[in-house]
């Protein structure tokens, strides 16, 4: 069973996931701070390059299985055209209503 995105607890994370699932590049970038950072399986990556490669050019999509840490930690089934579907974890750092960092990787 999944959690509907519109029911995610943290409004910033909800906006990020909603935009990601819609393939809405400009809104995803609007939700990020100007100097946002990210890591994939523990390795820091360039945020825009990673999002372009792993999400926007490959039709990335998240189905949320659970949330914790007031909605800033998610477990999701993530899929894209490159890797197929995998169970992933996501942790978001939110500052002043914007994502300043997110970390993801296999769960």
Tab-separated table of N, CA and C in Angstrom:
chain	number	residue	atom	x	y	z
A	1	UNK	N	0.844	-1.189	0.000
A	1	UNK	CA	0.000	0.000	0.000
A	1	UNK	C	0.885	1.247	0.000
A	2	UNK	N	0.488	2.224	-0.762
A	2	UNK	CA	1.281	3.442	-0.849
A	2	UNK	C	0.542	4.617	-0.208
A	3	UNK	N	1.324	5.637	0.109
A	3	UNK	CA	0.768	6.875	0.654
A	3	UNK	C	0.547	7.826	-0.525
A	4	UNK	N	-0.659	8.350	-0.695
A	4	UNK	CA	-0.868	9.336	-1.760
A	4	UNK	C	0.040	10.546	-1.532
A	5	UNK	N	0.644	11.034	-2.588
A	5	UNK	CA	1.592	12.140	-2.469
A	5	UNK	C	0.954	13.346	-1.801
A	6	UNK	N	-0.303	13.612	-2.099
A	6	UNK	CA	-0.958	14.786	-1.506
A	6	UNK	C	-1.190	14.647	-0.011
A	7	UNK	N	-0.866	13.472	0.568
A	7	UNK	CA	-0.999	13.273	2.008
A	7	UNK	C	0.353	13.251	2.731
A	8	UNK	N	1.442	13.519	2.024
A	8	UNK	CA	2.741	13.582	2.689
A	8	UNK	C	2.749	14.734	3.678
A	9	UNK	N	3.363	14.506	4.821
A	9	UNK	CA	3.291	15.454	5.940
A	9	UNK	C	4.016	16.772	5.700
A	10	UNK	N	5.204	16.720	5.154
A	10	UNK	CA	5.991	17.940	4.988
A	10	UNK	C	5.613	18.610	3.657
A	11	UNK	N	5.176	19.867	3.694
A	11	UNK	CA	4.718	20.520	2.458
A	11	UNK	C	5.819	20.704	1.412
A	12	UNK	N	7.049	20.902	1.839
A	12	UNK	CA	8.145	21.075	0.882
A	12	UNK	C	8.469	19.753	0.204
A	13	UNK	N	8.540	18.680	0.976
A	13	UNK	CA	8.790	17.358	0.413
A	13	UNK	C	7.630	16.970	-0.498
A	14	UNK	N	6.420	17.276	-0.071
A	14	UNK	CA	5.238	16.990	-0.899
A	14	UNK	C	5.342	17.712	-2.243
A	15	UNK	N	5.762	18.979	-2.237
A	15	UNK	CA	5.912	19.744	-3.485
A	15	UNK	C	7.008	19.139	-4.364
A	16	UNK	N	8.118	18.706	-3.755
A	16	UNK	CA	9.205	18.091	-4.505
A	16	UNK	C	8.738	16.813	-5.189
A	17	UNK	N	8.097	15.923	-4.434
A	17	UNK	CA	7.660	14.638	-4.983
A	17	UNK	C	6.573	14.839	-6.040
A	18	UNK	N	5.653	15.742	-5.789
A	18	UNK	CA	4.599	16.031	-6.761
A	18	UNK	C	5.201	16.488	-8.082
A	19	UNK	N	6.149	17.424	-8.008
A	19	UNK	CA	6.780	17.944	-9.222
A	19	UNK	C	7.633	16.879	-9.905
A	20	UNK	N	8.383	16.096	-9.134
A	20	UNK	CA	9.195	15.025	-9.700
A	20	UNK	C	8.306	14.051	-10.469
A	21	UNK	N	7.217	13.619	-9.841
A	21	UNK	CA	6.329	12.649	-10.485
A	21	UNK	C	5.665	13.210	-11.738
A	22	UNK	N	5.479	14.518	-11.773
A	22	UNK	CA	4.868	15.153	-12.945
A	22	UNK	C	5.898	15.467	-14.030
A	23	UNK	N	7.182	15.231	-13.733
A	23	UNK	CA	8.229	15.581	-14.691
A	23	UNK	C	8.381	17.078	-14.851
A	24	UNK	N	8.004	17.818	-13.807
A	24	UNK	CA	7.994	19.277	-13.834
A	24	UNK	C	9.339	19.814	-13.337
A	25	UNK	N	10.277	19.885	-14.253
A	25	UNK	CA	11.650	20.289	-13.944
A	25	UNK	C	11.707	21.651	-13.248
A	26	UNK	N	11.007	22.651	-13.765
A	26	UNK	CA	11.116	23.999	-13.204
A	26	UNK	C	10.602	24.054	-11.767
A	27	UNK	N	9.536	23.328	-11.463
A	27	UNK	CA	9.023	23.340	-10.088
A	27	UNK	C	9.960	22.594	-9.156
A	28	UNK	N	10.536	21.484	-9.600
A	28	UNK	CA	11.520	20.787	-8.753
A	28	UNK	C	12.657	21.741	-8.432
A	29	UNK	N	13.194	22.428	-9.431
A	29	UNK	CA	14.302	23.357	-9.190
A	29	UNK	C	13.870	24.521	-8.305
A	30	UNK	N	12.614	24.966	-8.422
A	30	UNK	CA	12.108	26.046	-7.561
A	30	UNK	C	12.030	25.622	-6.105
A	31	UNK	N	11.823	24.331	-5.856
A	31	UNK	CA	11.726	23.820	-4.483
A	31	UNK	C	13.116	23.696	-3.845
A	32	UNK	N	14.167	23.680	-4.657
A	32	UNK	CA	15.530	23.556	-4.144
A	32	UNK	C	16.125	24.920	-3.817
A	33	UNK	N	16.963	24.978	-2.786
A	33	UNK	CA	17.723	26.198	-2.517
A	33	UNK	C	18.749	26.384	-3.637
A	34	UNK	N	19.255	27.602	-3.827
A	34	UNK	CA	20.241	27.820	-4.891
A	34	UNK	C	21.489	26.923	-4.770
A	35	UNK	N	21.929	26.627	-3.570
A	35	UNK	CA	23.121	25.796	-3.394
A	35	UNK	C	22.813	24.387	-2.939
A	36	UNK	N	21.645	23.877	-3.289
A	36	UNK	CA	21.229	22.545	-2.834
A	36	UNK	C	22.255	21.482	-3.223
A	37	UNK	N	22.384	20.478	-2.350
A	37	UNK	CA	23.288	19.359	-2.593
A	37	UNK	C	22.504	18.062	-2.475
A	38	UNK	N	23.135	16.977	-2.958
A	38	UNK	CA	22.484	15.671	-2.851
A	38	UNK	C	23.539	14.583	-2.875
A	39	UNK	N	23.126	13.398	-2.420
A	39	UNK	CA	23.978	12.212	-2.481
A	39	UNK	C	23.126	11.037	-2.938
A	40	UNK	N	23.743	10.169	-3.731
A	40	UNK	CA	23.115	8.943	-4.216
A	40	UNK	C	23.960	7.775	-3.722
A	41	UNK	N	23.369	6.927	-2.899
A	41	UNK	CA	24.084	5.803	-2.285
A	41	UNK	C	25.384	6.254	-1.623
A	42	UNK	N	25.321	7.401	-0.940
A	42	UNK	CA	26.454	7.886	-0.161
A	42	UNK	C	27.480	8.698	-0.928
A	43	UNK	N	27.301	8.856	-2.226
A	43	UNK	CA	28.244	9.628	-3.031
A	43	UNK	C	27.598	10.940	-3.444
A	44	UNK	N	28.240	12.062	-3.103
A	44	UNK	CA	27.722	13.361	-3.515
A	44	UNK	C	27.719	13.463	-5.036
A	45	UNK	N	26.651	14.039	-5.542
A	45	UNK	CA	26.473	14.231	-6.988
A	45	UNK	C	26.048	15.675	-7.242
A	46	UNK	N	26.222	16.131	-8.463
A	46	UNK	CA	25.695	17.421	-8.877
A	46	UNK	C	24.175	17.279	-8.994
A	47	UNK	N	23.454	18.115	-8.272
A	47	UNK	CA	21.997	17.984	-8.185
A	47	UNK	C	21.333	18.040	-9.558
A	48	UNK	N	21.608	19.063	-10.317
A	48	UNK	CA	20.925	19.232	-11.610
A	48	UNK	C	21.290	18.126	-12.594
A	49	UNK	N	22.564	17.751	-12.630
A	49	UNK	CA	22.985	16.669	-13.515
A	49	UNK	C	22.285	15.364	-13.135
A	50	UNK	N	22.242	15.076	-11.838
A	50	UNK	CA	21.606	13.844	-11.369
A	50	UNK	C	20.111	13.848	-11.684
A	51	UNK	N	19.438	14.956	-11.367
A	51	UNK	CA	18.002	15.029	-11.653
A	51	UNK	C	17.726	14.887	-13.149
A	52	UNK	N	18.519	15.533	-13.976
A	52	UNK	CA	18.327	15.411	-15.427
A	52	UNK	C	18.498	13.961	-15.875
A	53	UNK	N	19.555	13.308	-15.381
A	53	UNK	CA	19.880	11.948	-15.833
A	53	UNK	C	18.963	10.889	-15.229
A	54	UNK	N	18.687	10.992	-13.930
A	54	UNK	CA	17.967	9.934	-13.212
A	54	UNK	C	16.460	10.155	-13.132
A	55	UNK	N	16.019	11.374	-13.419
A	55	UNK	CA	14.588	11.673	-13.282
A	55	UNK	C	13.994	12.158	-14.604
A	56	UNK	N	14.415	13.315	-15.056
A	56	UNK	CA	13.696	13.964	-16.149
A	56	UNK	C	13.887	13.290	-17.503
A	57	UNK	N	15.082	12.853	-17.834
A	57	UNK	CA	15.280	12.226	-19.140
A	57	UNK	C	14.886	10.752	-19.153
A	58	UNK	N	14.550	10.204	-17.956
A	58	UNK	CA	14.224	8.775	-17.857
A	58	UNK	C	12.859	8.532	-17.219
A	59	UNK	N	12.040	9.568	-17.142
A	59	UNK	CA	10.677	9.464	-16.603
A	59	UNK	C	10.641	8.868	-15.201
A	60	UNK	N	11.426	9.449	-14.292
A	60	UNK	CA	11.458	8.984	-12.904
A	60	UNK	C	10.129	9.187	-12.199
A	61	UNK	N	9.822	8.270	-11.280
A	61	UNK	CA	8.553	8.328	-10.540
A	61	UNK	C	8.712	7.654	-9.180
A	62	UNK	N	8.132	8.258	-8.160
A	62	UNK	CA	8.183	7.720	-6.800
A	62	UNK	C	6.787	7.301	-6.342
A	63	UNK	N	6.657	6.078	-5.814
A	63	UNK	CA	5.458	5.635	-5.096
A	63	UNK	C	5.888	5.481	-3.645
A	64	UNK	N	5.306	6.271	-2.766
A	64	UNK	CA	5.745	6.341	-1.375
A	64	UNK	C	5.154	5.200	-0.563
A	65	UNK	N	6.032	4.439	0.085
A	65	UNK	CA	5.607	3.349	0.956
A	65	UNK	C	5.432	3.815	2.398
A	66	UNK	N	6.344	4.675	2.875
A	66	UNK	CA	6.259	5.137	4.264
A	66	UNK	C	7.001	6.456	4.412
A	67	UNK	N	6.684	7.145	5.494
A	67	UNK	CA	7.386	8.377	5.825
A	67	UNK	C	7.690	8.393	7.313
A	68	UNK	N	8.753	9.127	7.672
A	68	UNK	CA	9.173	9.286	9.063
A	68	UNK	C	9.792	10.677	9.193
A	69	UNK	N	10.268	11.003	10.381
A	69	UNK	CA	10.954	12.280	10.618
A	69	UNK	C	10.106	13.455	10.136
A	70	UNK	N	8.832	13.465	10.566
A	70	UNK	CA	7.891	14.531	10.189
A	70	UNK	C	7.754	14.694	8.678
A	71	UNK	N	7.864	13.588	7.951
A	71	UNK	CA	7.673	13.603	6.509
A	71	UNK	C	8.922	13.905	5.710
A	72	UNK	N	10.066	14.001	6.391
A	72	UNK	CA	11.311	14.312	5.679
A	72	UNK	C	12.161	13.082	5.372
A	73	UNK	N	11.708	11.928	5.784
A	73	UNK	CA	12.364	10.660	5.455
A	73	UNK	C	11.321	9.753	4.812
A	74	UNK	N	11.608	9.286	3.620
A	74	UNK	CA	10.661	8.467	2.868
A	74	UNK	C	11.290	7.146	2.465
A	75	UNK	N	10.460	6.131	2.359
A	75	UNK	CA	10.810	4.905	1.657
A	75	UNK	C	9.855	4.857	0.479
A	76	UNK	N	10.423	4.656	-0.707
A	76	UNK	CA	9.617	4.714	-1.930
A	76	UNK	C	10.049	3.636	-2.905
A	77	UNK	N	9.109	3.214	-3.705
A	77	UNK	CA	9.435	2.420	-4.882
A	77	UNK	C	9.695	3.448	-5.978
A	78	UNK	N	10.942	3.532	-6.388
A	78	UNK	CA	11.336	4.493	-7.415
A	78	UNK	C	11.576	3.745	-8.717
A	79	UNK	N	11.098	4.316	-9.806
A	79	UNK	CA	11.328	3.685	-11.102
A	79	UNK	C	11.685	4.750	-12.129
A	80	UNK	N	12.495	4.316	-13.090
A	80	UNK	CA	12.775	5.133	-14.258
A	80	UNK	C	13.089	4.207	-15.427
A	81	UNK	N	13.240	4.782	-16.605
A	81	UNK	CA	13.434	3.978	-17.808
A	81	UNK	C	14.816	3.331	-17.882
A	82	UNK	N	15.766	3.803	-17.069
A	82	UNK	CA	17.116	3.238	-17.089
A	82	UNK	C	17.240	2.030	-16.181
A	83	UNK	N	16.789	2.167	-14.939
A	83	UNK	CA	17.031	1.145	-13.917
A	83	UNK	C	15.818	0.296	-13.589
A	84	UNK	N	14.662	0.628	-14.096
A	84	UNK	CA	13.458	-0.099	-13.705
A	84	UNK	C	12.999	0.365	-12.334
A	85	UNK	N	12.465	-0.554	-11.540
A	85	UNK	CA	11.938	-0.191	-10.222
A	85	UNK	C	12.828	-0.760	-9.122
A	86	UNK	N	13.028	0.053	-8.080
A	86	UNK	CA	13.776	-0.393	-6.918
A	86	UNK	C	13.222	0.288	-5.673
A	87	UNK	N	13.420	-0.363	-4.560
A	87	UNK	CA	13.011	0.212	-3.273
A	87	UNK	C	14.115	1.163	-2.817
A	88	UNK	N	13.742	2.411	-2.537
A	88	UNK	CA	14.723	3.438	-2.211
A	88	UNK	C	14.359	4.161	-0.923
A	89	UNK	N	15.348	4.782	-0.344
A	89	UNK	CA	15.155	5.656	0.811
A	89	UNK	C	15.523	7.072	0.380
A	90	UNK	N	14.844	8.028	0.956
A	90	UNK	CA	15.082	9.440	0.663
A	90	UNK	C	15.068	10.194	1.980
A	91	UNK	N	16.020	11.085	2.179
A	91	UNK	CA	16.010	11.958	3.349
A	91	UNK	C	16.233	13.391	2.869
A	92	UNK	N	15.363	14.272	3.325
A	92	UNK	CA	15.388	15.664	2.894
A	92	UNK	C	15.750	16.580	4.049
A	93	UNK	N	16.628	17.549	3.779
A	93	UNK	CA	16.892	18.644	4.704
A	93	UNK	C	16.167	19.856	4.134
A	94	UNK	N	15.284	20.435	4.937
A	94	UNK	CA	14.468	21.557	4.482
A	94	UNK	C	14.822	22.787	5.310
A	95	UNK	N	15.142	23.877	4.636
A	95	UNK	CA	15.462	25.148	5.274
A	95	UNK	C	14.602	26.239	4.655
A	96	UNK	N	13.849	26.916	5.504
A	96	UNK	CA	12.997	28.024	5.046
A	96	UNK	C	12.112	27.639	3.869
A	97	UNK	N	11.521	26.447	3.926
A	97	UNK	CA	10.568	26.023	2.918
A	97	UNK	C	11.171	25.547	1.607
A	98	UNK	N	12.470	25.300	1.594
A	98	UNK	CA	13.141	24.798	0.383
A	98	UNK	C	14.024	23.613	0.769
A	99	UNK	N	14.237	22.696	-0.158
A	99	UNK	CA	15.122	21.561	0.063
A	99	UNK	C	16.557	22.030	-0.147
A	100	UNK	N	17.372	21.934	0.914
A	100	UNK	CA	18.779	22.313	0.794
A	100	UNK	C	19.672	21.094	0.532
A	101	UNK	N	19.159	19.906	0.865
A	101	UNK	CA	19.899	18.676	0.589
A	101	UNK	C	18.920	17.513	0.584
A	102	UNK	N	19.169	16.553	-0.311
A	102	UNK	CA	18.479	15.286	-0.210
A	102	UNK	C	19.486	14.173	-0.452
A	103	UNK	N	19.224	13.069	0.224
A	103	UNK	CA	20.044	11.888	0.085
A	103	UNK	C	19.129	10.742	-0.281
A	104	UNK	N	19.555	9.941	-1.244
A	104	UNK	CA	18.772	8.817	-1.692
A	104	UNK	C	19.675	7.615	-1.895
A	105	UNK	N	19.076	6.464	-1.979
A	105	UNK	CA	19.822	5.251	-2.221
A	105	UNK	C	18.906	4.061	-2.063
A	106	UNK	N	19.431	2.900	-2.351
A	106	UNK	CA	18.614	1.695	-2.222
A	106	UNK	C	18.296	1.431	-0.753
A	107	UNK	N	17.074	0.996	-0.515
A	107	UNK	CA	16.620	0.721	0.857
A	107	UNK	C	16.819	-0.745	1.177
